[in-house]
CSV table of C-alpha atoms and ligand atoms in Angstrom, one decimal:
chain,number,residue,atom,x,y,z
A,1110,MET,CA,92.2,156.1,143.1
A,1111,THR,CA,93.0,159.0,140.1
A,1112,HIS,CA,91.0,158.9,137.0
A,1113,SER,CA,94.2,157.6,135.2
A,1114,LEU,CA,94.4,154.7,137.9
A,1115,ILE,CA,91.0,153.5,137.3
A,1116,GLN,CA,91.0,153.4,133.6
A,1117,ARG,CA,94.9,150.9,133.6
A,1118,ARG,CA,93.4,148.6,135.8
A,1119,ARG,CA,90.3,148.5,133.8
A,1120,ARG,CA,92.5,148.2,130.6
A,1121,LEU,CA,94.1,145.3,132.6
A,1122,VAL,CA,91.1,143.5,133.5
A,1123,LEU,CA,89.1,143.7,130.1
A,1124,GLY,CA,92.6,142.8,128.8
A,1125,ALA,CA,93.1,140.1,130.9
A,1126,ALA,CA,89.6,138.8,130.3
A,1127,ALA,CA,89.7,139.1,126.9
A,1128,ALA,CA,92.9,137.1,126.8
A,1129,ALA,CA,91.1,134.3,128.9
A,1130,ALA,CA,88.3,134.2,126.8
A,1131,ALA,CA,90.7,133.6,123.8
A,1132,SER,CA,92.5,131.2,125.1
A,1133,ILE,CA,90.2,128.9,126.8
A,1134,ALA,CA,86.9,129.5,124.0
A,1135,LEU,CA,89.1,129.3,120.5
A,1136,PRO,CA,90.9,126.0,120.6
A,1137,THR,CA,88.0,124.6,122.3
A,1138,THR,CA,85.3,125.9,120.5
A,1139,LEU,CA,87.2,125.1,117.4
A,1140,ARG,CA,87.9,121.2,118.6
A,1141,ALA,CA,84.2,120.7,120.0
A,1142,GLN,CA,82.5,121.8,116.4
A,1143,ALA,CA,85.3,120.0,114.2
A,1144,PRO,CA,82.9,117.4,113.0
A,1145,ILE,CA,85.3,113.9,113.0
A,1146,ILE,CA,85.4,113.0,109.3
A,1147,ILE,CA,85.7,109.6,107.6
A,1148,LYS,CA,87.5,109.7,105.0
A,1149,PHE,CA,85.6,106.4,102.8
A,1150,SER,CA,88.3,105.4,99.3
A,1151,HIS,CA,86.3,102.9,97.2
A,1152,VAL,CA,87.5,101.9,93.5
A,1153,VAL,CA,84.2,101.7,91.3
A,1154,ALA,CA,81.7,103.8,90.5
A,1155,PRO,CA,79.4,105.6,92.7
A,1156,ASP,CA,76.3,104.1,90.6
A,1157,THR,CA,76.9,100.7,91.3
A,1158,PRO,CA,75.8,98.4,94.5
A,1159,LYS,CA,79.1,99.4,96.9
A,1160,GLY,CA,78.8,103.1,95.6
A,1161,LYS,CA,75.1,103.5,96.4
A,1162,GLY,CA,75.9,101.4,100.0
A,1163,ALA,CA,78.7,104.2,100.4
A,1164,GLN,CA,75.9,106.9,100.0
A,1165,ARG,CA,73.3,105.7,102.1
A,1166,PHE,CA,75.7,104.6,105.0
A,1167,LYS,CA,77.1,108.4,104.8
A,1168,GLU,CA,73.7,110.2,104.7
A,1169,LEU,CA,72.4,107.4,107.3
A,1170,VAL,CA,75.4,109.0,109.8
A,1171,GLU,CA,75.1,112.8,109.1
A,1172,GLN,CA,71.7,112.5,109.6
A,1173,ARG,CA,71.8,111.0,112.9
A,1174,THR,CA,75.1,112.7,114.1
A,1175,ASN,CA,73.6,115.6,113.1
A,1176,GLY,CA,76.5,116.7,111.1
A,1177,LYS,CA,78.7,115.5,114.0
A,1178,VAL,CA,80.3,113.0,111.5
A,1179,LYS,CA,81.1,113.8,108.1
A,1180,VAL,CA,81.8,111.1,105.8
A,1181,GLU,CA,83.5,112.0,102.4
A,1182,LEU,CA,83.1,109.7,99.8
A,1183,TYR,CA,86.3,109.3,97.0
A,1184,PRO,CA,85.4,106.5,94.1
A,1185,ASN,CA,86.6,105.1,91.3
A,1186,SER,CA,90.0,105.1,92.7
A,1187,GLN,CA,90.0,108.9,92.5
A,1188,LEU,CA,92.4,108.8,96.0
A,1189,TYR,CA,94.0,105.5,95.8
A,1190,LYS,CA,94.2,102.1,93.8
A,1191,ASP,CA,93.2,98.9,94.8
A,1192,LYS,CA,96.9,98.5,96.6
A,1193,GLU,CA,97.7,101.4,97.7
A,1194,GLU,CA,94.0,102.2,99.7
A,1195,MET,CA,95.0,99.6,102.0
A,1196,GLU,CA,98.6,100.9,102.8
A,1197,ALA,CA,96.4,104.6,103.6
A,1198,LEU,CA,94.0,102.6,105.3
A,1199,GLN,CA,97.1,101.5,107.6
A,1200,LEU,CA,98.6,104.3,107.5
A,1201,GLY,CA,95.3,106.3,109.0
A,1202,SER,CA,95.0,108.5,105.6
A,1203,VAL,CA,92.0,107.1,104.9
A,1204,GLN,CA,89.6,105.9,107.3
A,1205,MET,CA,87.4,103.6,105.9
A,1206,LEU,CA,87.3,101.3,102.7
A,1207,ALA,CA,85.7,98.4,101.2
A,1208,PRO,CA,88.3,96.4,99.0
A,1209,SER,CA,86.8,93.0,97.7
A,1210,LEU,CA,87.7,89.9,99.6
A,1211,ALA,CA,90.3,88.7,96.8
A,1212,LYS,CA,92.6,91.7,97.6
A,1213,PHE,CA,93.7,90.7,101.2
A,1214,GLY,CA,96.4,88.5,100.2
A,1215,PRO,CA,99.3,91.5,99.9
A,1216,LEU,CA,98.2,92.5,103.7
A,1217,GLY,CA,99.0,89.0,104.5
A,1218,VAL,CA,95.8,87.7,105.2
A,1219,LYS,CA,95.5,85.3,102.5
A,1220,GLU,CA,92.5,83.5,104.1
A,1221,PHE,CA,90.2,85.6,102.8
A,1222,GLU,CA,90.9,84.5,99.1
A,1223,VAL,CA,89.2,81.1,100.1
A,1224,PHE,CA,86.2,83.0,98.8
A,1225,ASP,CA,87.4,83.3,95.5
A,1226,LEU,CA,87.5,78.9,95.0
A,1227,PRO,CA,85.4,78.3,91.5
A,1228,PHE,CA,82.0,77.5,91.8
A,1229,ILE,CA,82.6,77.2,95.7
A,1230,PHE,CA,78.9,79.4,96.5
A,1231,LYS,CA,75.9,77.9,94.7
A,1232,ASP,CA,73.8,81.1,95.4
A,1233,THR,CA,73.8,84.2,97.2
A,1234,ALA,CA,72.5,82.8,100.7
A,1235,ALA,CA,75.2,80.3,100.3
A,1236,PHE,CA,77.7,82.8,100.7
A,1237,ARG,CA,75.7,84.9,103.5
A,1238,ALA,CA,76.1,81.8,105.5
A,1239,VAL,CA,79.8,81.6,105.5
A,1240,THR,CA,79.9,85.4,106.6
A,1241,ASP,CA,77.0,85.5,108.7
A,1242,GLY,CA,78.6,82.7,110.8
A,1243,PRO,CA,82.1,82.5,112.4
A,1244,VAL,CA,84.1,82.4,109.2
A,1245,GLY,CA,82.9,86.0,108.7
A,1246,ALA,CA,84.0,86.3,112.2
A,1247,ASP,CA,87.2,84.3,112.6
A,1248,LEU,CA,88.6,85.9,109.0
A,1249,PHE,CA,88.0,90.0,110.9
A,1250,LYS,CA,90.0,88.9,114.1
A,1251,LYS,CA,92.7,88.2,111.4
A,1252,LEU,CA,92.6,92.0,110.3
A,1253,GLU,CA,93.6,93.1,113.6
A,1254,PRO,CA,97.3,92.2,114.1
A,1255,LYS,CA,97.2,94.7,110.7
A,1256,GLY,CA,95.8,97.6,112.6
A,1257,ILE,CA,92.5,97.4,110.4
A,1258,LYS,CA,88.9,96.2,112.1
A,1259,GLY,CA,86.2,94.4,109.6
A,1260,LEU,CA,82.9,95.5,109.6
A,1261,ALA,CA,80.8,94.1,107.7
A,1262,TYR,CA,80.7,91.9,104.4
A,1263,TRP,CA,78.6,93.3,101.4
A,1264,ASP,CA,77.7,91.4,98.5
A,1265,ASN,CA,78.4,91.7,94.4
A,1266,GLY,CA,77.0,88.7,92.9
A,1267,PHE,CA,78.9,86.3,90.4
A,1268,HIS,CA,81.6,87.0,88.1
A,1269,ILE,CA,80.8,86.4,84.7
A,1270,MET,CA,83.7,87.0,81.6
A,1271,SER,CA,84.8,89.0,78.9
A,1272,ALA,CA,87.3,88.7,75.6
A,1273,ASN,CA,86.8,89.5,72.3
A,1274,LYS,CA,86.5,85.7,71.6
A,1275,PRO,CA,83.6,83.7,72.8
A,1276,MET,CA,84.4,81.6,75.7
A,1277,HIS,CA,82.0,79.0,75.8
A,1278,HIS,CA,84.2,76.2,76.5
A,1279,VAL,CA,87.5,76.1,78.7
A,1280,ALA,CA,89.8,75.5,75.1
A,1281,ASP,CA,88.8,79.2,74.3
A,1282,PHE,CA,90.7,80.3,77.0
A,1283,LYS,CA,94.0,79.2,75.7
A,1284,GLY,CA,96.5,81.8,75.6
A,1285,LEU,CA,94.2,84.6,76.7
A,1286,LYS,CA,95.8,86.9,78.9
A,1287,MET,CA,93.2,87.7,81.4
A,1288,ARG,CA,93.4,90.9,84.3
A,1289,ILE,CA,92.1,89.3,87.9
A,1290,GLN,CA,92.4,90.5,91.3
A,1291,SER,CA,95.6,90.3,93.6
A,1292,SER,CA,94.4,86.5,94.4
A,1293,LYS,CA,96.8,83.9,94.0
A,1294,VAL,CA,93.3,81.9,93.8
A,1295,LEU,CA,92.1,83.4,90.9
A,1296,ASP,CA,95.7,83.1,89.5
A,1297,ALA,CA,95.0,79.7,89.8
A,1298,GLN,CA,92.2,79.7,88.2
A,1299,MET,CA,93.0,81.5,85.6
A,1300,ARG,CA,96.1,79.1,84.6
A,1301,ALA,CA,93.2,75.7,85.4
A,1302,LEU,CA,91.3,77.4,82.5
A,1303,GLY,CA,94.3,77.6,80.3
A,1304,ALA,CA,94.8,81.8,80.3
A,1305,ILE,CA,97.9,83.6,81.3
A,1306,PRO,CA,96.2,85.5,84.8
A,1307,GLN,CA,97.3,89.4,84.7
A,1308,VAL,CA,97.4,91.1,88.1
A,1309,MET,CA,95.6,94.8,87.8
A,1310,ALA,CA,94.5,97.4,89.9
A,1311,PHE,CA,90.6,98.0,88.7
A,1312,SER,CA,91.3,101.8,87.6
A,1313,GLU,CA,93.5,100.1,84.8
A,1314,LEU,CA,91.0,98.0,83.8
A,1315,TYR,CA,89.2,99.9,80.6
A,1316,GLN,CA,92.5,101.2,79.4
A,1317,ALA,CA,94.4,97.8,79.2
A,1318,LEU,CA,91.4,96.2,77.9
A,1319,GLN,CA,91.2,99.0,75.2
A,1320,SER,CA,95.0,98.8,74.2
A,1321,GLY,CA,94.9,95.0,74.2
A,1322,VAL,CA,97.7,94.8,77.5
A,1323,VAL,CA,95.1,92.2,78.7
A,1324,ASP,CA,92.6,90.5,76.3
A,1325,GLY,CA,89.3,90.1,79.4
A,1326,CYS,CA,88.8,89.8,82.5
A,1327,GLU,CA,86.1,88.5,84.8
A,1328,GLY,CA,84.2,90.7,87.2
A,1329,VAL,CA,80.4,92.3,87.7
A,1330,PRO,CA,77.9,93.4,85.4
A,1331,SER,CA,77.9,96.3,87.6
A,1332,ASN,CA,81.2,96.7,87.1
A,1333,PHE,CA,81.4,96.0,83.3
A,1334,TYR,CA,78.8,98.9,82.9
A,1335,THR,CA,79.7,101.6,84.7
A,1336,GLN,CA,83.6,100.9,83.6
A,1337,LYS,CA,82.4,100.7,80.0
A,1338,THR,CA,84.4,97.6,79.6
A,1339,TYR,CA,81.9,96.0,77.7
A,1340,GLU,CA,82.3,98.6,74.8
A,1341,VAL,CA,85.7,97.0,74.5
A,1342,GLN,CA,84.9,93.5,75.0
A,1343,LYS,CA,83.0,91.7,72.1
A,1344,HIS,CA,81.8,88.5,74.1
A,1345,THR,CA,80.6,88.2,77.7
A,1346,THR,CA,79.6,84.7,79.1
A,1347,ILE,CA,77.3,84.2,81.9
A,1348,SER,CA,79.1,81.3,83.4
A,1349,ASN,CA,78.5,82.5,87.0
A,1350,HIS,CA,82.3,80.5,88.2
A,1351,GLY,CA,83.1,82.5,91.1
A,1352,HIS,CA,81.5,85.7,93.5
A,1353,LEU,CA,82.7,89.0,94.3
A,1354,ALA,CA,82.4,90.7,97.9
A,1355,TYR,CA,83.6,93.1,100.0
A,1356,ALA,CA,84.4,93.6,103.5
A,1357,VAL,CA,83.6,97.0,104.7
A,1358,ILE,CA,86.8,98.0,106.9
A,1359,VAL,CA,88.2,100.9,109.3
A,1360,ASN,CA,91.6,102.1,110.5
A,1361,LYS,CA,91.2,100.2,114.0
A,1362,LYS,CA,92.8,102.7,115.8
A,1363,PHE,CA,90.6,105.4,114.6
A,1364,TRP,CA,87.3,103.6,115.5
A,1365,ASP,CA,88.5,102.5,118.8
A,1366,GLY,CA,89.3,106.0,119.6
A,1367,LEU,CA,85.6,107.9,118.3
A,1368,PRO,CA,83.6,108.3,121.3
A,1369,ALA,CA,81.0,105.5,122.3
A,1370,ASP,CA,77.8,107.0,121.8
A,1371,VAL,CA,79.3,107.9,117.7
A,1372,ARG,CA,80.4,104.6,117.3
A,1373,THR,CA,76.8,102.9,118.1
A,1374,THR,CA,75.1,105.3,116.0
A,1375,LEU,CA,78.0,104.2,112.8
A,1376,GLU,CA,77.7,100.9,113.7
A,1377,ALA,CA,73.5,100.8,113.3
A,1378,ALA,CA,74.1,103.3,110.4
A,1379,LEU,CA,76.2,100.3,108.6
A,1380,ARG,CA,73.8,97.8,109.6
A,1381,GLU,CA,71.0,99.4,107.4
A,1382,ALA,CA,73.7,100.6,104.5
A,1383,THR,CA,74.4,96.9,104.5
A,1384,THR,CA,70.8,95.6,104.3
A,1385,TYR,CA,70.6,98.1,101.5
A,1386,ALA,CA,74.0,97.4,99.6
A,1387,ASN,CA,73.0,93.4,99.6
A,1388,ALA,CA,69.1,93.8,98.7
A,1389,ILE,CA,69.6,96.1,95.4
A,1390,ALA,CA,73.1,94.4,94.8
A,1391,GLU,CA,71.4,91.3,92.7
A,1392,THR,CA,68.9,94.0,89.9
A,1393,GLU,CA,71.8,96.4,89.9
A,1394,ASN,CA,73.5,93.4,88.0
A,1395,VAL,CA,70.5,92.1,86.2
A,1396,GLN,CA,70.2,95.7,85.2
A,1397,ALA,CA,73.4,96.7,84.1
A,1398,LEU,CA,73.8,93.7,81.7
A,1399,ASP,CA,70.5,94.3,80.1
A,1400,LYS,CA,71.9,97.4,78.9
A,1401,MET,CA,75.0,95.8,78.0
A,1402,ARG,CA,72.9,93.6,75.9
A,1403,ALA,CA,70.7,96.4,74.9
A,1404,SER,CA,74.0,98.4,73.6
A,1405,GLY,CA,74.9,95.6,70.9
A,1406,LYS,CA,78.7,96.5,72.0
A,1407,THR,CA,78.9,93.0,73.2
A,1408,THR,CA,77.4,89.4,72.2
A,1409,ILE,CA,76.1,87.8,75.8
A,1410,TYR,CA,75.8,83.9,76.1
A,1411,THR,CA,75.0,81.9,79.0
A,1412,LEU,CA,76.9,78.4,79.3
A,1413,THR,CA,74.8,75.4,78.8
A,1414,PRO,CA,74.9,73.4,81.8
A,1415,ALA,CA,77.1,70.2,79.9
A,1416,GLU,CA,79.4,73.9,79.4
A,1417,THR,CA,79.5,74.4,83.1
A,1418,ASN,CA,80.0,71.1,83.9
A,1419,GLU,CA,83.5,70.9,81.6
A,1420,TRP,CA,84.3,74.4,83.3
A,1421,LYS,CA,84.2,72.6,86.8
A,1422,THR,CA,85.9,69.8,85.8
A,1423,ALA,CA,88.3,71.8,84.8
A,1424,LEU,CA,88.4,74.8,87.7
A,1425,MET,CA,87.7,72.3,90.6
A,1426,PRO,CA,91.8,71.1,91.2
A,1427,VAL,CA,92.1,74.8,92.4
A,1428,HIS,CA,90.2,73.6,95.7
A,1429,LYS,CA,92.6,70.9,96.0
A,1430,GLU,CA,95.5,73.2,94.4
A,1431,MET,CA,95.0,76.1,97.1
A,1432,GLU,CA,94.7,73.9,100.3
A,1433,ALA,CA,98.3,74.8,101.1
A,1434,ARG,CA,97.7,78.7,101.2
A,1435,LEU,CA,94.2,79.1,102.7
A,1436,GLY,CA,94.5,75.7,105.7
A,1437,LYS,CA,92.4,73.0,105.1
A,1438,PRO,CA,90.5,74.1,107.8
A,1439,THR,CA,89.6,77.2,106.6
A,1440,ILE,CA,88.2,75.8,103.3
A,1441,GLU,CA,86.6,72.7,105.0
A,1442,ALA,CA,84.9,75.4,107.1
A,1443,VAL,CA,83.6,77.5,104.1
A,1444,TYR,CA,82.1,74.1,103.0
A,1445,LYS,CA,80.6,73.1,105.9
A,1446,ALA,CA,78.6,76.9,105.9
A,1447,ALA,CA,78.1,77.6,102.6
A,1448,GLY,CA,76.5,73.7,102.5
A,1449,PHE,CA,79.2,72.6,99.5
A,1450,VAL,CA,79.7,69.0,99.1
A,1451,PRO,CA,83.0,68.6,96.7
A,1452,ALA,CA,83.2,65.8,94.4
A,1453,LYS,CA,84.6,62.3,95.7
B,845,LIG,C1,87.6,94.5,90.9
B,845,LIG,O1,89.2,94.9,91.0
B,845,LIG,O2,87.7,93.7,89.6
B,845,LIG,C2,87.2,94.4,91.7
B,845,LIG,O3,87.4,93.9,93.1
B,845,LIG,C3,86.0,95.9,91.8
B,845,LIG,C4,85.2,96.0,93.0
B,845,LIG,O4,85.6,96.5,94.2
B,845,LIG,O5,84.2,96.1,92.7
């Protein structure tokens, strides 16, 4: 063989090897190394029970998968507002959310609004008895045809009210424009008080209160404090008339497509993050209330038992009124699990 022939052959062999290496190695290596990204969008501040729960989930997942799964958190409606984030989840633009249970109506799963019935939970244990049992599981099943899988319930305590006038008696609500989440039960609740409900995205709340587009709102102290709404609301009433909780949900196709071992790791991480989020909710809300009180910007009033009874008298008819929307069996299942006995 001539020298030039040997050289040409060597070049060919080397070239073929390089081409093979490039064609095999590049895409496969890239694919193997690219982390699985979970975009987790939510509407509240990082320094809230939900924000901290999401952060804990991210840390546990990234640690335990050695970075194979990356959880990107997008708090404060940075990516999407309430309604948009649901659509983004269905489209797969984000993989994970933790919306309030009061926000599933527009998706067509109105039964979640049963959690908004006034005074239905006497305490957190009553709420958990519902979410941890068959009612919680059945509600999650209703999400599946929508392309969504429910993974966990996170608790965030009881609602209080705020406005620029004291709210002790039902009559104090007459004509007040009150911002609500997109729940027909909350709409009925505000109407039963004589107020005018207005559905609005959480991200728009502060501005709307400040500019007077709405007069007041209901919510939990950790949200009032972190969104600074208490700075533009002279009065706050501790009424515990309603309850706020979240469903941690994922895009079902994404979830089902994960490698089984990854899914198991994520499930375990979420169980721990759930325990954590639920454990801190009460303290976080008490602390937020203390900080609101200390600011001197809002007067905090707690309803007397007699006033609570007055509110109950006005609000309990909402349970009956919502029977057609929520379904009697759903309401009764929640009553049973929560140990709620309706007055005859
Ligand atoms: C609200 O809209 O008031 C709440 O659902 C916000 C939240 O996620 O806590």
